[in-house]
Amino acid sequence: MDYRKYGENYYIRLDKGDKLIDKILDICKKEKIASAIYSGIGACESADIQTFIPEKGNFELKHIAGMLELVSLTGNIITDKESNYYQHAHAVFSYKKDGKHQVAAGHIKSITISYTAEIELRPVIGGKIQRKFDSETGTGFWAFEDKN
């Protein structure tokens, strides 16, 4: 992995074997980025995709592996009042299975890079987005904190 800051944004190149979410979180912690959004593309060897099932109150997991094209990735990083980091990302992958083109998409638990991925990380400027726990859904949502 390598990255650079140009202006207010960070540009990240991930390499074979890198765990995408872990690396983004590592950069946020190192650079003291409390909230940000990110997007990217790349080539992956595996991904764990989740779909939330409201009736069950939990996620169903689908593991995909092989030559996966990361067609689109979008996500965010936020922190809570104790400065714990949380990520929320969705992605679309294309791949071939049994000679046919397939697409898989959803909430991302993990992604492992095969060749490379190119990510733009955009920190929140002029405020902070924190995590607010919602007891009804059992998950966290954005809570806004403006700078004075």
mmCIF file with all atom_site columns, C-alpha atoms in Angstrom:
data_model
loop_
_atom_site.group_PDB
_atom_site.id
_atom_site.type_symbol
_atom_site.label_atom_id
_atom_site.label_alt_id
_atom_site.label_comp_id
_atom_site.label_asym_id
_atom_site.label_entity_id
_atom_site.label_seq_id
_atom_site.pdbx_PDB_ins_code
_atom_site.Cartn_x
_atom_site.Cartn_y
_atom_site.Cartn_z
_atom_site.occupancy
_atom_site.B_iso_or_equiv
_atom_site.pdbx_formal_charge
_atom_site.auth_seq_id
_atom_site.auth_comp_id
_atom_site.auth_asym_id
_atom_site.auth_atom_id
_atom_site.pdbx_PDB_model_num
ATOM 1   C CA . MET A 1 1   ? 0.000   0.000   0.000   1.00 0.00 ? 1   MET A CA 1
ATOM 2   C CA . ASP A 1 2   ? 1.051   3.539   -0.652  1.00 0.00 ? 2   ASP A CA 1
ATOM 3   C CA . TYR A 1 3   ? -0.830  6.824   -0.349  1.00 0.00 ? 3   TYR A CA 1
ATOM 4   C CA . ARG A 1 4   ? -0.444  10.553  -0.752  1.00 0.00 ? 4   ARG A CA 1
ATOM 5   C CA . LYS A 1 5   ? -2.333  13.628  0.386   1.00 0.00 ? 5   LYS A CA 1
ATOM 6   C CA . TYR A 1 6   ? -3.087  16.140  -2.373  1.00 0.00 ? 6   TYR A CA 1
ATOM 7   C CA . GLY A 1 7   ? -5.065  19.154  -1.207  1.00 0.00 ? 7   GLY A CA 1
ATOM 8   C CA . GLU A 1 8   ? -7.496  17.898  1.434   1.00 0.00 ? 8   GLU A CA 1
ATOM 9   C CA . ASN A 1 9   ? -7.908  14.400  -0.065  1.00 0.00 ? 9   ASN A CA 1
ATOM 10  C CA . TYR A 1 10  ? -5.913  11.184  0.178   1.00 0.00 ? 10  TYR A CA 1
ATOM 11  C CA . TYR A 1 11  ? -5.170  8.934   -2.788  1.00 0.00 ? 11  TYR A CA 1
ATOM 12  C CA . ILE A 1 12  ? -4.478  5.327   -1.880  1.00 0.00 ? 12  ILE A CA 1
ATOM 13  C CA . ARG A 1 13  ? -2.981  2.511   -3.950  1.00 0.00 ? 13  ARG A CA 1
ATOM 14  C CA . LEU A 1 14  ? -3.609  -0.904  -2.466  1.00 0.00 ? 14  LEU A CA 1
ATOM 15  C CA . ASP A 1 15  ? -1.521  -3.929  -3.453  1.00 0.00 ? 15  ASP A CA 1
ATOM 16  C CA . LYS A 1 16  ? -1.949  -7.699  -3.712  1.00 0.00 ? 16  LYS A CA 1
ATOM 17  C CA . GLY A 1 17  ? -3.083  -9.220  -0.431  1.00 0.00 ? 17  GLY A CA 1
ATOM 18  C CA . ASP A 1 18  ? -4.073  -5.906  1.178   1.00 0.00 ? 18  ASP A CA 1
ATOM 19  C CA . LYS A 1 19  ? -7.308  -5.917  3.162   1.00 0.00 ? 19  LYS A CA 1
ATOM 20  C CA . LEU A 1 20  ? -9.100  -2.857  1.788   1.00 0.00 ? 20  LEU A CA 1
ATOM 21  C CA . ILE A 1 21  ? -11.206 -1.871  4.814   1.00 0.00 ? 21  ILE A CA 1
ATOM 22  C CA . ASP A 1 22  ? -8.341  -2.459  7.272   1.00 0.00 ? 22  ASP A CA 1
ATOM 23  C CA . LYS A 1 23  ? -5.972  -0.267  5.246   1.00 0.00 ? 23  LYS A CA 1
ATOM 24  C CA . ILE A 1 24  ? -8.472  2.597   5.000   1.00 0.00 ? 24  ILE A CA 1
ATOM 25  C CA . LEU A 1 25  ? -9.063  2.438   8.756   1.00 0.00 ? 25  LEU A CA 1
ATOM 26  C CA . ASP A 1 26  ? -5.275  2.348   9.369   1.00 0.00 ? 26  ASP A CA 1
ATOM 27  C CA . ILE A 1 27  ? -4.814  5.546   7.340   1.00 0.00 ? 27  ILE A CA 1
ATOM 28  C CA . CYS A 1 28  ? -7.673  7.301   9.137   1.00 0.00 ? 28  CYS A CA 1
ATOM 29  C CA . LYS A 1 29  ? -6.176  6.444   12.520  1.00 0.00 ? 29  LYS A CA 1
ATOM 30  C CA . LYS A 1 30  ? -2.626  7.410   11.493  1.00 0.00 ? 30  LYS A CA 1
ATOM 31  C CA . GLU A 1 31  ? -3.747  10.712  9.923   1.00 0.00 ? 31  GLU A CA 1
ATOM 32  C CA . LYS A 1 32  ? -6.273  11.424  12.724  1.00 0.00 ? 32  LYS A CA 1
ATOM 33  C CA . ILE A 1 33  ? -9.212  11.514  10.300  1.00 0.00 ? 33  ILE A CA 1
ATOM 34  C CA . ALA A 1 34  ? -12.347 11.172  12.446  1.00 0.00 ? 34  ALA A CA 1
ATOM 35  C CA . SER A 1 35  ? -14.864 11.083  9.588   1.00 0.00 ? 35  SER A CA 1
ATOM 36  C CA . ALA A 1 36  ? -14.547 10.691  5.835   1.00 0.00 ? 36  ALA A CA 1
ATOM 37  C CA . ILE A 1 37  ? -16.100 9.262   2.713   1.00 0.00 ? 37  ILE A CA 1
ATOM 38  C CA . TYR A 1 38  ? -14.294 7.174   0.110   1.00 0.00 ? 38  TYR A CA 1
ATOM 39  C CA . SER A 1 39  ? -14.728 5.641   -3.309  1.00 0.00 ? 39  SER A CA 1
ATOM 40  C CA . GLY A 1 40  ? -12.701 3.376   -5.537  1.00 0.00 ? 40  GLY A CA 1
ATOM 41  C CA . ILE A 1 41  ? -12.158 0.712   -8.162  1.00 0.00 ? 41  ILE A CA 1
ATOM 42  C CA . GLY A 1 42  ? -9.793  -2.228  -8.507  1.00 0.00 ? 42  GLY A CA 1
ATOM 43  C CA . ALA A 1 43  ? -9.135  -5.939  -8.856  1.00 0.00 ? 43  ALA A CA 1
ATOM 44  C CA . CYS A 1 44  ? -9.895  -8.243  -5.953  1.00 0.00 ? 44  CYS A CA 1
ATOM 45  C CA . GLU A 1 45  ? -9.402  -11.887 -5.073  1.00 0.00 ? 45  GLU A CA 1
ATOM 46  C CA . SER A 1 46  ? -12.208 -12.187 -2.530  1.00 0.00 ? 46  SER A CA 1
ATOM 47  C CA . ALA A 1 47  ? -14.997 -10.296 -0.835  1.00 0.00 ? 47  ALA A CA 1
ATOM 48  C CA . ASP A 1 48  ? -17.502 -10.893 1.928   1.00 0.00 ? 48  ASP A CA 1
ATOM 49  C CA . ILE A 1 49  ? -20.783 -9.208  1.019   1.00 0.00 ? 49  ILE A CA 1
ATOM 50  C CA . GLN A 1 50  ? -23.622 -8.835  3.494   1.00 0.00 ? 50  GLN A CA 1
ATOM 51  C CA . THR A 1 51  ? -27.316 -8.160  3.047   1.00 0.00 ? 51  THR A CA 1
ATOM 52  C CA . PHE A 1 52  ? -29.300 -6.909  6.046   1.00 0.00 ? 52  PHE A CA 1
ATOM 53  C CA . ILE A 1 53  ? -32.497 -8.892  6.673   1.00 0.00 ? 53  ILE A CA 1
ATOM 54  C CA . PRO A 1 54  ? -34.790 -6.651  8.799   1.00 0.00 ? 54  PRO A CA 1
ATOM 55  C CA . GLU A 1 55  ? -37.109 -9.484  9.862   1.00 0.00 ? 55  GLU A CA 1
ATOM 56  C CA . LYS A 1 56  ? -34.159 -11.390 11.326  1.00 0.00 ? 56  LYS A CA 1
ATOM 57  C CA . GLY A 1 57  ? -32.329 -8.296  12.597  1.00 0.00 ? 57  GLY A CA 1
ATOM 58  C CA . ASN A 1 58  ? -29.023 -9.475  11.143  1.00 0.00 ? 58  ASN A CA 1
ATOM 59  C CA . PHE A 1 59  ? -26.974 -9.880  7.978   1.00 0.00 ? 59  PHE A CA 1
ATOM 60  C CA . GLU A 1 60  ? -26.752 -12.775 5.554   1.00 0.00 ? 60  GLU A CA 1
ATOM 61  C CA . LEU A 1 61  ? -23.198 -13.311 4.315   1.00 0.00 ? 61  LEU A CA 1
ATOM 62  C CA . LYS A 1 62  ? -22.070 -14.232 0.793   1.00 0.00 ? 62  LYS A CA 1
ATOM 63  C CA . HIS A 1 63  ? -18.401 -15.001 0.112   1.00 0.00 ? 63  HIS A CA 1
ATOM 64  C CA . ILE A 1 64  ? -17.162 -14.592 -3.458  1.00 0.00 ? 64  ILE A CA 1
ATOM 65  C CA . ALA A 1 65  ? -13.682 -15.382 -4.737  1.00 0.00 ? 65  ALA A CA 1
ATOM 66  C CA . GLY A 1 66  ? -11.762 -15.481 -7.987  1.00 0.00 ? 66  GLY A CA 1
ATOM 67  C CA . MET A 1 67  ? -10.921 -12.701 -10.437 1.00 0.00 ? 67  MET A CA 1
ATOM 68  C CA . LEU A 1 68  ? -13.261 -9.981  -9.157  1.00 0.00 ? 68  LEU A CA 1
ATOM 69  C CA . GLU A 1 69  ? -13.451 -6.571  -10.794 1.00 0.00 ? 69  GLU A CA 1
ATOM 70  C CA . LEU A 1 70  ? -14.315 -3.955  -8.191  1.00 0.00 ? 70  LEU A CA 1
ATOM 71  C CA . VAL A 1 71  ? -16.617 -1.920  -10.413 1.00 0.00 ? 71  VAL A CA 1
ATOM 72  C CA . SER A 1 72  ? -17.679 0.571   -7.754  1.00 0.00 ? 72  SER A CA 1
ATOM 73  C CA . LEU A 1 73  ? -16.946 1.127   -4.078  1.00 0.00 ? 73  LEU A CA 1
ATOM 74  C CA . THR A 1 74  ? -18.416 3.813   -1.873  1.00 0.00 ? 74  THR A CA 1
ATOM 75  C CA . GLY A 1 75  ? -18.179 4.076   1.877   1.00 0.00 ? 75  GLY A CA 1
ATOM 76  C CA . ASN A 1 76  ? -17.661 6.177   4.945   1.00 0.00 ? 76  ASN A CA 1
ATOM 77  C CA . ILE A 1 77  ? -15.664 6.222   8.141   1.00 0.00 ? 77  ILE A CA 1
ATOM 78  C CA . ILE A 1 78  ? -17.066 7.687   11.350  1.00 0.00 ? 78  ILE A CA 1
ATOM 79  C CA . THR A 1 79  ? -16.159 7.632   15.020  1.00 0.00 ? 79  THR A CA 1
ATOM 80  C CA . ASP A 1 80  ? -18.175 7.529   18.208  1.00 0.00 ? 80  ASP A CA 1
ATOM 81  C CA . LYS A 1 81  ? -17.764 9.677   21.320  1.00 0.00 ? 81  LYS A CA 1
ATOM 82  C CA . GLU A 1 82  ? -15.020 7.323   22.571  1.00 0.00 ? 82  GLU A CA 1
ATOM 83  C CA . SER A 1 83  ? -13.128 7.717   19.236  1.00 0.00 ? 83  SER A CA 1
ATOM 84  C CA . ASN A 1 84  ? -13.830 4.140   18.122  1.00 0.00 ? 84  ASN A CA 1
ATOM 85  C CA . TYR A 1 85  ? -13.809 3.831   14.334  1.00 0.00 ? 85  TYR A CA 1
ATOM 86  C CA . TYR A 1 86  ? -16.670 2.392   12.245  1.00 0.00 ? 86  TYR A CA 1
ATOM 87  C CA . GLN A 1 87  ? -16.867 1.773   8.519   1.00 0.00 ? 87  GLN A CA 1
ATOM 88  C CA . HIS A 1 88  ? -19.890 1.426   6.266   1.00 0.00 ? 88  HIS A CA 1
ATOM 89  C CA . ALA A 1 89  ? -19.294 0.477   2.641   1.00 0.00 ? 89  ALA A CA 1
ATOM 90  C CA . HIS A 1 90  ? -21.165 -0.901  -0.344  1.00 0.00 ? 90  HIS A CA 1
ATOM 91  C CA . ALA A 1 91  ? -19.589 -2.281  -3.512  1.00 0.00 ? 91  ALA A CA 1
ATOM 92  C CA . VAL A 1 92  ? -20.376 -3.850  -6.870  1.00 0.00 ? 92  VAL A CA 1
ATOM 93  C CA . PHE A 1 93  ? -18.217 -6.653  -8.298  1.00 0.00 ? 93  PHE A CA 1
ATOM 94  C CA . SER A 1 94  ? -18.237 -8.289  -11.718 1.00 0.00 ? 94  SER A CA 1
ATOM 95  C CA . TYR A 1 95  ? -16.764 -11.737 -12.377 1.00 0.00 ? 95  TYR A CA 1
ATOM 96  C CA . LYS A 1 96  ? -17.146 -14.831 -14.540 1.00 0.00 ? 96  LYS A CA 1
ATOM 97  C CA . LYS A 1 97  ? -18.664 -18.045 -13.238 1.00 0.00 ? 97  LYS A CA 1
ATOM 98  C CA . ASP A 1 98  ? -19.295 -21.089 -15.425 1.00 0.00 ? 98  ASP A CA 1
ATOM 99  C CA . GLY A 1 99  ? -18.387 -19.000 -18.472 1.00 0.00 ? 99  GLY A CA 1
ATOM 100 C CA . LYS A 1 100 ? -21.006 -16.343 -17.743 1.00 0.00 ? 100 LYS A CA 1
ATOM 101 C CA . HIS A 1 101 ? -20.620 -12.813 -16.476 1.00 0.00 ? 101 HIS A CA 1
ATOM 102 C CA . GLN A 1 102 ? -22.007 -12.295 -12.973 1.00 0.00 ? 102 GLN A CA 1
ATOM 103 C CA . VAL A 1 103 ? -22.536 -9.317  -10.687 1.00 0.00 ? 103 VAL A CA 1
ATOM 104 C CA . ALA A 1 104 ? -22.572 -9.283  -6.887  1.00 0.00 ? 104 ALA A CA 1
ATOM 105 C CA . ALA A 1 105 ? -23.208 -6.249  -4.735  1.00 0.00 ? 105 ALA A CA 1
ATOM 106 C CA . GLY A 1 106 ? -24.088 -5.182  -1.227  1.00 0.00 ? 106 GLY A CA 1
ATOM 107 C CA . HIS A 1 107 ? -22.799 -4.154  2.171   1.00 0.00 ? 107 HIS A CA 1
ATOM 108 C CA . ILE A 1 108 ? -19.094 -4.937  2.501   1.00 0.00 ? 108 ILE A CA 1
ATOM 109 C CA . LYS A 1 109 ? -17.621 -6.824  5.420   1.00 0.00 ? 109 LYS A CA 1
ATOM 110 C CA . SER A 1 110 ? -14.196 -7.397  3.830   1.00 0.00 ? 110 SER A CA 1
ATOM 111 C CA . ILE A 1 111 ? -12.310 -7.186  0.527   1.00 0.00 ? 111 ILE A CA 1
ATOM 112 C CA . THR A 1 112 ? -8.892  -8.656  -0.311  1.00 0.00 ? 112 THR A CA 1
ATOM 113 C CA . ILE A 1 113 ? -6.997  -7.113  -3.232  1.00 0.00 ? 113 ILE A CA 1
ATOM 114 C CA . SER A 1 114 ? -5.567  -9.286  -6.039  1.00 0.00 ? 114 SER A CA 1
ATOM 115 C CA . TYR A 1 115 ? -3.693  -6.781  -8.278  1.00 0.00 ? 115 TYR A CA 1
ATOM 116 C CA . THR A 1 116 ? -4.439  -3.270  -7.116  1.00 0.00 ? 116 THR A CA 1
ATOM 117 C CA . ALA A 1 117 ? -7.170  -0.911  -5.990  1.00 0.00 ? 117 ALA A CA 1
ATOM 118 C CA . GLU A 1 118 ? -7.308  2.853   -6.312  1.00 0.00 ? 118 GLU A CA 1
ATOM 119 C CA . ILE A 1 119 ? -9.149  4.682   -3.568  1.00 0.00 ? 119 ILE A CA 1
ATOM 120 C CA . GLU A 1 120 ? -9.929  8.362   -2.983  1.00 0.00 ? 120 GLU A CA 1
ATOM 121 C CA . LEU A 1 121 ? -10.457 9.222   0.701   1.00 0.00 ? 121 LEU A CA 1
ATOM 122 C CA . ARG A 1 122 ? -12.174 12.549  1.398   1.00 0.00 ? 122 ARG A CA 1
ATOM 123 C CA . PRO A 1 123 ? -12.036 13.729  5.026   1.00 0.00 ? 123 PRO A CA 1
ATOM 124 C CA . VAL A 1 124 ? -14.948 15.771  6.371   1.00 0.00 ? 124 VAL A CA 1
ATOM 125 C CA . ILE A 1 125 ? -13.860 19.413  6.588   1.00 0.00 ? 125 ILE A CA 1
ATOM 126 C CA . GLY A 1 126 ? -15.463 21.943  8.946   1.00 0.00 ? 126 GLY A CA 1
ATOM 127 C CA . GLY A 1 127 ? -17.277 19.422  11.119  1.00 0.00 ? 127 GLY A CA 1
ATOM 128 C CA . LYS A 1 128 ? -17.355 15.833  12.258  1.00 0.00 ? 128 LYS A CA 1
ATOM 129 C CA . ILE A 1 129 ? -19.734 12.959  11.633  1.00 0.00 ? 129 ILE A CA 1
ATOM 130 C CA . GLN A 1 130 ? -20.085 10.682  14.625  1.00 0.00 ? 130 GLN A CA 1
ATOM 131 C CA . ARG A 1 131 ? -21.914 7.410   15.188  1.00 0.00 ? 131 ARG A CA 1
ATOM 132 C CA . LYS A 1 132 ? -25.238 7.406   16.987  1.00 0.00 ? 132 LYS A CA 1
ATOM 133 C CA . PHE A 1 133 ? -26.502 3.991   18.071  1.00 0.00 ? 133 PHE A CA 1
ATOM 134 C CA . ASP A 1 134 ? -30.112 3.183   17.160  1.00 0.00 ? 134 ASP A CA 1
ATOM 135 C CA . SER A 1 135 ? -31.627 0.608   19.529  1.00 0.00 ? 135 SER A CA 1
ATOM 136 C CA . GLU A 1 136 ? -34.573 -0.135  17.207  1.00 0.00 ? 136 GLU A CA 1
ATOM 137 C CA . THR A 1 137 ? -32.380 -1.419  14.372  1.00 0.00 ? 137 THR A CA 1
ATOM 138 C CA . GLY A 1 138 ? -29.353 -2.393  16.448  1.00 0.00 ? 138 GLY A CA 1
ATOM 139 C CA . THR A 1 139 ? -27.012 -0.386  14.256  1.00 0.00 ? 139 THR A CA 1
ATOM 140 C CA . GLY A 1 140 ? -25.419 3.047   14.122  1.00 0.00 ? 140 GLY A CA 1
ATOM 141 C CA . PHE A 1 141 ? -26.361 6.109   12.119  1.00 0.00 ? 141 PHE A CA 1
ATOM 142 C CA . TRP A 1 142 ? -24.748 9.451   11.396  1.00 0.00 ? 142 TRP A CA 1
ATOM 143 C CA . ALA A 1 143 ? -24.831 12.130  14.080  1.00 0.00 ? 143 ALA A CA 1
ATOM 144 C CA . PHE A 1 144 ? -23.551 15.547  13.056  1.00 0.00 ? 144 PHE A CA 1
ATOM 145 C CA . GLU A 1 145 ? -21.176 17.692  15.077  1.00 0.00 ? 145 GLU A CA 1
ATOM 146 C CA . ASP A 1 146 ? -20.524 21.180  13.720  1.00 0.00 ? 146 ASP A CA 1
ATOM 147 C CA . LYS A 1 147 ? -17.349 23.102  14.543  1.00 0.00 ? 147 LYS A CA 1
ATOM 148 C CA . ASN A 1 148 ? -17.924 26.420  16.260  1.00 0.00 ? 148 ASN A CA 1
#
